[in-house]
mmCIF file of C-alpha atoms in Angstrom:
data_model
loop_
_atom_site.group_PDB
_atom_site.id
_atom_site.type_symbol
_atom_site.label_atom_id
_atom_site.label_comp_id
_atom_site.label_asym_id
_atom_site.label_seq_id
_atom_site.Cartn_x
_atom_site.Cartn_y
_atom_site.Cartn_z
ATOM 1 C CA ASP A 1 -140.201 4.941 97.095
ATOM 2 C CA ALA A 2 -139.748 5.167 100.904
ATOM 3 C CA LYS A 3 -142.401 3.590 103.494
ATOM 4 C CA THR A 4 -144.900 5.148 105.403
ATOM 5 C CA THR A 5 -146.612 3.860 108.534
ATOM 6 C CA GLN A 6 -150.215 5.140 109.363
ATOM 7 C CA PRO A 7 -152.663 4.047 111.481
ATOM 8 C CA ASN A 8 -155.120 1.918 110.606
ATOM 9 C CA SER A 9 -158.291 3.988 111.921
ATOM 10 C CA MET A 10 -159.367 6.613 114.023
ATOM 11 C CA GLU A 11 -162.192 8.180 114.689
ATOM 12 C CA SER A 12 -163.545 11.926 115.514
ATOM 13 C CA ASN A 13 -166.300 13.399 116.890
ATOM 14 C CA GLU A 14 -167.896 16.288 114.231
ATOM 15 C CA GLU A 15 -166.737 19.851 114.180
ATOM 16 C CA GLU A 16 -163.722 18.640 116.303
ATOM 17 C CA PRO A 17 -159.993 18.919 114.993
ATOM 18 C CA VAL A 18 -158.562 15.768 113.739
ATOM 19 C CA HIS A 19 -154.797 15.272 113.440
ATOM 20 C CA LEU A 20 -153.639 12.086 111.268
ATOM 21 C CA PRO A 21 -150.730 11.001 111.988
ATOM 22 C CA CYS A 22 -147.500 9.432 109.420
ATOM 23 C CA ASN A 23 -144.628 8.203 109.917
ATOM 24 C CA HIS A 24 -141.562 8.333 107.266
ATOM 25 C CA SER A 25 -138.452 7.658 108.861
ATOM 26 C CA THR A 26 -136.628 6.888 105.263
ATOM 27 C CA ILE A 27 -137.486 9.784 103.438
ATOM 28 C CA SER A 28 -135.301 11.585 101.774
ATOM 29 C CA GLY A 29 -133.980 15.032 100.828
ATOM 30 C CA THR A 30 -136.145 15.189 97.398
ATOM 31 C CA ASP A 31 -139.637 13.446 98.993
ATOM 32 C CA TYR A 32 -142.613 15.014 98.745
ATOM 33 C CA ILE A 33 -145.073 14.847 100.893
ATOM 34 C CA HIS A 34 -148.431 14.011 99.514
ATOM 35 C CA TRP A 35 -151.777 13.035 101.401
ATOM 36 C CA TYR A 36 -154.516 11.857 99.469
ATOM 37 C CA ARG A 37 -157.824 10.619 100.540
ATOM 38 C CA GLN A 38 -160.653 8.226 99.417
ATOM 39 C CA LEU A 39 -164.143 8.626 100.088
ATOM 40 C CA PRO A 40 -166.504 5.620 100.185
ATOM 41 C CA SER A 41 -167.128 4.625 96.786
ATOM 42 C CA GLN A 42 -165.311 6.882 95.043
ATOM 43 C CA GLY A 43 -162.032 7.426 93.567
ATOM 44 C CA PRO A 44 -158.783 8.862 95.701
ATOM 45 C CA GLU A 45 -159.223 12.965 96.102
ATOM 46 C CA TYR A 46 -155.812 15.036 96.394
ATOM 47 C CA VAL A 47 -156.023 16.875 99.565
ATOM 48 C CA ILE A 48 -152.630 18.417 99.842
ATOM 49 C CA HIS A 49 -148.842 17.861 99.532
ATOM 50 C CA GLY A 50 -145.524 19.808 101.033
ATOM 51 C CA LEU A 51 -141.619 19.429 101.204
ATOM 52 C CA THR A 52 -140.556 20.839 104.239
ATOM 53 C CA SER A 53 -142.411 23.499 105.119
ATOM 54 C CA ASN A 54 -145.801 23.847 106.590
ATOM 55 C CA VAL A 55 -148.826 24.002 104.356
ATOM 56 C CA ASN A 56 -152.674 25.218 104.575
ATOM 57 C CA ASN A 57 -155.012 25.086 101.888
ATOM 58 C CA ARG A 58 -158.993 25.212 102.025
ATOM 59 C CA MET A 59 -159.279 21.481 102.730
ATOM 60 C CA ALA A 60 -156.361 21.244 105.479
ATOM 61 C CA SER A 61 -153.255 21.668 106.719
ATOM 62 C CA LEU A 62 -150.240 19.678 107.060
ATOM 63 C CA ALA A 63 -147.199 19.866 109.467
ATOM 64 C CA ILE A 64 -144.040 18.735 108.701
ATOM 65 C CA ALA A 65 -141.856 18.117 111.670
ATOM 66 C CA GLU A 66 -138.288 19.696 111.547
ATOM 67 C CA ASP A 67 -136.147 16.158 111.031
ATOM 68 C CA ARG A 68 -139.066 15.619 108.248
ATOM 69 C CA LYS A 69 -139.360 11.598 109.345
ATOM 70 C CA SER A 70 -142.876 12.565 110.351
ATOM 71 C CA SER A 71 -146.066 14.668 109.314
ATOM 72 C CA THR A 72 -149.477 15.437 110.316
ATOM 73 C CA LEU A 73 -152.675 16.340 108.312
ATOM 74 C CA ILE A 74 -155.370 18.351 110.120
ATOM 75 C CA LEU A 75 -158.288 18.973 109.448
ATOM 76 C CA HIS A 76 -159.585 21.801 111.634
ATOM 77 C CA ARG A 77 -163.159 21.273 111.837
ATOM 78 C CA ALA A 78 -164.302 17.329 111.180
ATOM 79 C CA THR A 79 -167.406 16.870 109.248
ATOM 80 C CA LEU A 80 -169.457 13.403 108.478
ATOM 81 C CA ARG A 81 -167.800 14.008 104.797
ATOM 82 C CA ASP A 82 -164.451 13.868 105.748
ATOM 83 C CA ALA A 83 -164.993 10.177 106.525
ATOM 84 C CA ALA A 84 -162.728 8.577 104.606
ATOM 85 C CA VAL A 85 -159.397 6.708 104.155
ATOM 86 C CA TYR A 86 -156.656 9.140 103.947
ATOM 87 C CA TYR A 87 -152.806 8.170 102.306
ATOM 88 C CA CYS A 88 -149.963 9.672 103.281
ATOM 89 C CA ILE A 89 -147.359 9.071 100.220
ATOM 90 C CA LEU A 90 -143.922 10.147 99.725
ATOM 91 C CA ARG A 91 -142.907 10.628 95.996
ATOM 92 C CA ASP A 92 -139.826 11.727 94.827
ATOM 93 C CA ASP A 93 -139.242 14.892 92.937
ATOM 94 C CA TRP A 94 -137.215 13.138 89.959
ATOM 95 C CA ASP A 95 -139.132 9.733 89.737
ATOM 96 C CA ASN A 96 -142.352 9.020 87.659
ATOM 97 C CA ASN A 97 -145.617 10.605 88.576
ATOM 98 C CA ASP A 98 -147.103 6.843 89.443
ATOM 99 C CA MET A 99 -147.802 6.411 93.153
ATOM 100 C CA ARG A 100 -147.748 3.891 95.460
ATOM 101 C CA PHE A 101 -150.496 3.708 97.945
ATOM 102 C CA GLY A 102 -150.571 1.913 101.532
ATOM 103 C CA ALA A 103 -153.610 1.052 103.679
ATOM 104 C CA GLY A 104 -154.018 4.415 105.108
ATOM 105 C CA THR A 105 -155.870 5.466 107.910
ATOM 106 C CA ARG A 106 -159.647 4.845 108.085
ATOM 107 C CA LEU A 107 -161.290 7.672 109.676
ATOM 108 C CA THR A 108 -164.713 7.594 111.063
ATOM 109 C CA VAL A 109 -166.504 10.695 111.938
ATOM 110 C CA LYS A 110 -168.909 10.647 114.647
ATOM 111 C CA PRO A 111 -171.957 13.243 114.845
ATOM 112 C CA ASN B 1 -163.761 21.811 82.880
ATOM 113 C CA ALA B 2 -165.032 17.876 83.286
ATOM 114 C CA GLY B 3 -163.158 15.706 85.448
ATOM 115 C CA VAL B 4 -161.534 12.382 84.629
ATOM 116 C CA MET B 5 -164.226 10.326 83.247
ATOM 117 C CA GLN B 6 -164.312 6.604 83.442
ATOM 118 C CA ASN B 7 -166.595 4.173 81.618
ATOM 119 C CA PRO B 8 -168.534 1.801 82.373
ATOM 120 C CA ARG B 9 -169.236 2.239 85.838
ATOM 121 C CA HIS B 10 -170.101 -1.470 86.318
ATOM 122 C CA LEU B 11 -168.898 -3.947 84.021
ATOM 123 C CA VAL B 12 -170.376 -7.634 84.253
ATOM 124 C CA ARG B 13 -167.838 -10.349 82.400
ATOM 125 C CA ARG B 14 -168.775 -14.661 83.049
ATOM 126 C CA ARG B 15 -164.827 -15.907 82.928
ATOM 127 C CA GLY B 16 -163.576 -16.393 79.694
ATOM 128 C CA GLN B 17 -164.854 -12.887 78.240
ATOM 129 C CA GLU B 18 -162.787 -9.608 77.804
ATOM 130 C CA ALA B 19 -163.178 -6.813 79.439
ATOM 131 C CA ARG B 20 -162.724 -3.304 78.134
ATOM 132 C CA LEU B 21 -162.301 -0.330 80.580
ATOM 133 C CA ARG B 22 -161.792 3.330 79.165
ATOM 134 C CA CYS B 23 -160.619 6.132 80.806
ATOM 135 C CA SER B 24 -161.242 9.868 79.666
ATOM 136 C CA PRO B 25 -158.367 12.231 81.181
ATOM 137 C CA MET B 26 -159.134 15.828 82.086
ATOM 138 C CA LYS B 27 -158.803 18.236 79.438
ATOM 139 C CA GLY B 28 -155.433 19.224 79.050
ATOM 140 C CA HIS B 29 -153.810 16.144 80.116
ATOM 141 C CA SER B 30 -151.506 13.533 78.696
ATOM 142 C CA HIS B 31 -150.339 11.186 81.260
ATOM 143 C CA VAL B 32 -152.604 8.559 82.638
ATOM 144 C CA TYR B 33 -152.565 6.116 85.530
ATOM 145 C CA TRP B 34 -154.461 2.936 86.254
ATOM 146 C CA TYR B 35 -154.999 1.319 89.549
ATOM 147 C CA ARG B 36 -156.576 -1.269 90.775
ATOM 148 C CA GLN B 37 -158.617 -1.818 94.719
ATOM 149 C CA LEU B 38 -159.392 -5.604 95.371
ATOM 150 C CA PRO B 39 -162.196 -5.534 97.728
ATOM 151 C CA GLU B 40 -160.818 -4.362 101.373
ATOM 152 C CA GLU B 41 -157.632 -3.302 100.092
ATOM 153 C CA GLY B 42 -155.646 -0.397 98.975
ATOM 154 C CA LEU B 43 -154.782 0.965 95.354
ATOM 155 C CA LYS B 44 -152.276 -0.733 93.859
ATOM 156 C CA PHE B 45 -150.443 0.927 90.585
ATOM 157 C CA MET B 46 -150.727 -0.957 87.341
ATOM 158 C CA VAL B 47 -149.879 1.080 84.214
ATOM 159 C CA TYR B 48 -148.713 4.732 83.729
ATOM 160 C CA LEU B 49 -148.895 5.934 79.686
ATOM 161 C CA GLN B 50 -147.930 9.130 77.944
ATOM 162 C CA LYS B 51 -150.109 9.699 74.627
ATOM 163 C CA GLU B 52 -149.229 7.068 72.202
ATOM 164 C CA ASN B 53 -145.975 5.549 74.752
ATOM 165 C CA ILE B 54 -146.249 2.993 77.795
ATOM 166 C CA ILE B 55 -144.041 5.174 80.530
ATOM 167 C CA ASP B 56 -144.368 2.325 83.600
ATOM 168 C CA GLU B 57 -145.930 -1.250 83.106
ATOM 169 C CA SER B 58 -144.584 -2.473 86.603
ATOM 170 C CA GLY B 59 -147.440 -3.310 88.306
ATOM 171 C CA MET B 60 -149.299 -4.811 85.278
ATOM 172 C CA PRO B 61 -150.078 -8.567 85.412
ATOM 173 C CA LYS B 62 -147.852 -10.341 82.985
ATOM 174 C CA GLU B 63 -150.406 -12.161 80.939
ATOM 175 C CA ARG B 64 -153.743 -11.064 79.627
ATOM 176 C CA PHE B 65 -153.475 -7.305 80.711
ATOM 177 C CA SER B 66 -152.681 -4.719 78.419
ATOM 178 C CA ALA B 67 -152.966 -0.853 77.914
ATOM 179 C CA GLU B 68 -153.282 1.733 75.609
ATOM 180 C CA PHE B 69 -153.629 5.288 75.231
ATOM 181 C CA PRO B 70 -153.499 6.381 71.639
ATOM 182 C CA LYS B 71 -153.069 9.901 70.220
ATOM 183 C CA GLU B 72 -156.532 10.036 69.756
ATOM 184 C CA GLY B 73 -159.554 8.998 72.284
ATOM 185 C CA PRO B 74 -159.741 7.729 75.330
ATOM 186 C CA SER B 75 -157.198 5.374 77.577
ATOM 187 C CA ILE B 76 -158.428 1.890 77.288
ATOM 188 C CA LEU B 77 -157.217 -1.274 79.911
ATOM 189 C CA ARG B 78 -158.090 -4.601 78.486
ATOM 190 C CA ILE B 79 -158.483 -7.885 80.301
ATOM 191 C CA GLN B 80 -158.453 -10.483 78.172
ATOM 192 C CA GLN B 81 -160.209 -14.172 79.661
ATOM 193 C CA VAL B 82 -161.181 -12.839 82.408
ATOM 194 C CA VAL B 83 -160.956 -14.972 85.900
ATOM 195 C CA ARG B 84 -162.659 -14.157 88.913
ATOM 196 C CA GLY B 85 -159.721 -13.192 90.587
ATOM 197 C CA ASP B 86 -159.749 -10.007 88.739
ATOM 198 C CA SER B 87 -163.417 -8.482 90.200
ATOM 199 C CA ALA B 88 -162.179 -5.093 91.750
ATOM 200 C CA ALA B 89 -162.523 -1.380 91.319
ATOM 201 C CA TYR B 90 -160.324 0.057 88.485
ATOM 202 C CA PHE B 91 -159.370 3.468 89.172
ATOM 203 C CA CYS B 92 -157.661 5.792 86.349
ATOM 204 C CA ALA B 93 -155.972 9.003 86.930
ATOM 205 C CA SER B 94 -154.531 11.609 84.819
ATOM 206 C CA SER B 95 -152.382 14.620 85.298
ATOM 207 C CA ARG B 96 -151.141 17.477 83.197
ATOM 208 C CA THR B 97 -147.500 16.636 83.348
ATOM 209 C CA GLY B 98 -145.121 13.325 84.900
ATOM 210 C CA ARG B 99 -144.189 15.494 87.413
ATOM 211 C CA SER B 100 -143.944 13.716 90.563
ATOM 212 C CA THR B 101 -145.040 16.709 92.206
ATOM 213 C CA ASP B 102 -148.354 17.693 90.009
ATOM 214 C CA THR B 103 -151.477 16.094 91.459
ATOM 215 C CA GLN B 104 -153.333 13.253 89.838
ATOM 216 C CA TYR B 105 -157.044 13.458 89.481
ATOM 217 C CA PHE B 106 -159.158 10.245 89.623
ATOM 218 C CA GLY B 107 -162.306 9.074 88.005
ATOM 219 C CA PRO B 108 -165.148 7.753 89.915
ATOM 220 C CA GLY B 109 -163.894 3.697 88.658
ATOM 221 C CA THR B 110 -165.095 1.240 86.663
ATOM 222 C CA ARG B 111 -166.546 -1.879 89.104
ATOM 223 C CA LEU B 112 -165.846 -4.942 87.535
ATOM 224 C CA THR B 113 -167.448 -8.265 88.887
ATOM 225 C CA VAL B 114 -166.762 -11.324 87.153
ATOM 226 C CA LEU B 115 -169.576 -14.438 87.630
#
């Protein structure tokens, strides 16, 4: 799997937007960009994924650079419940579905 | 539609005992994945199973660990002769298909403590 690089930690204020970056300079043409998050003492949960175009869902937006070497997960209005470790994972469309998690970004949301 | 179920949620074993962790996937899901998370670390893939078959066990330790997903019943992760280093949170996930674009749904985990 291609490698991703994320900051170890980030802080945000409640109700402000959060931009979580992910670098993946060795991404291949068939790699999808997935984001999962893990709330304290819980299993990971799916956030969003995309291939080339920006994606929006009820949880977040995913902005993908034109060269696909980086992407940004955007939480439009952070809440205390968004405090979690966020994982950016590349998955090749032809690979098995098992995932390789990195260290992720620990997001702290301040009231 | 119930989510992924794991039991027990907490398991305490003494060194040398066996630990059996159970995972019931979401309804309609036939693909199961096991991950281990050591304290203060990220999740590490262990094994990927589809009904009655092991698809990828590249993350499984060579000894003492085994996994199965029978035709009927939950998936089982078995750890024989547990050691203190096995203390971790073990998460199970399931997906409807085996395609990498398919979302994995995770259970709440089993926290294993080895005394």
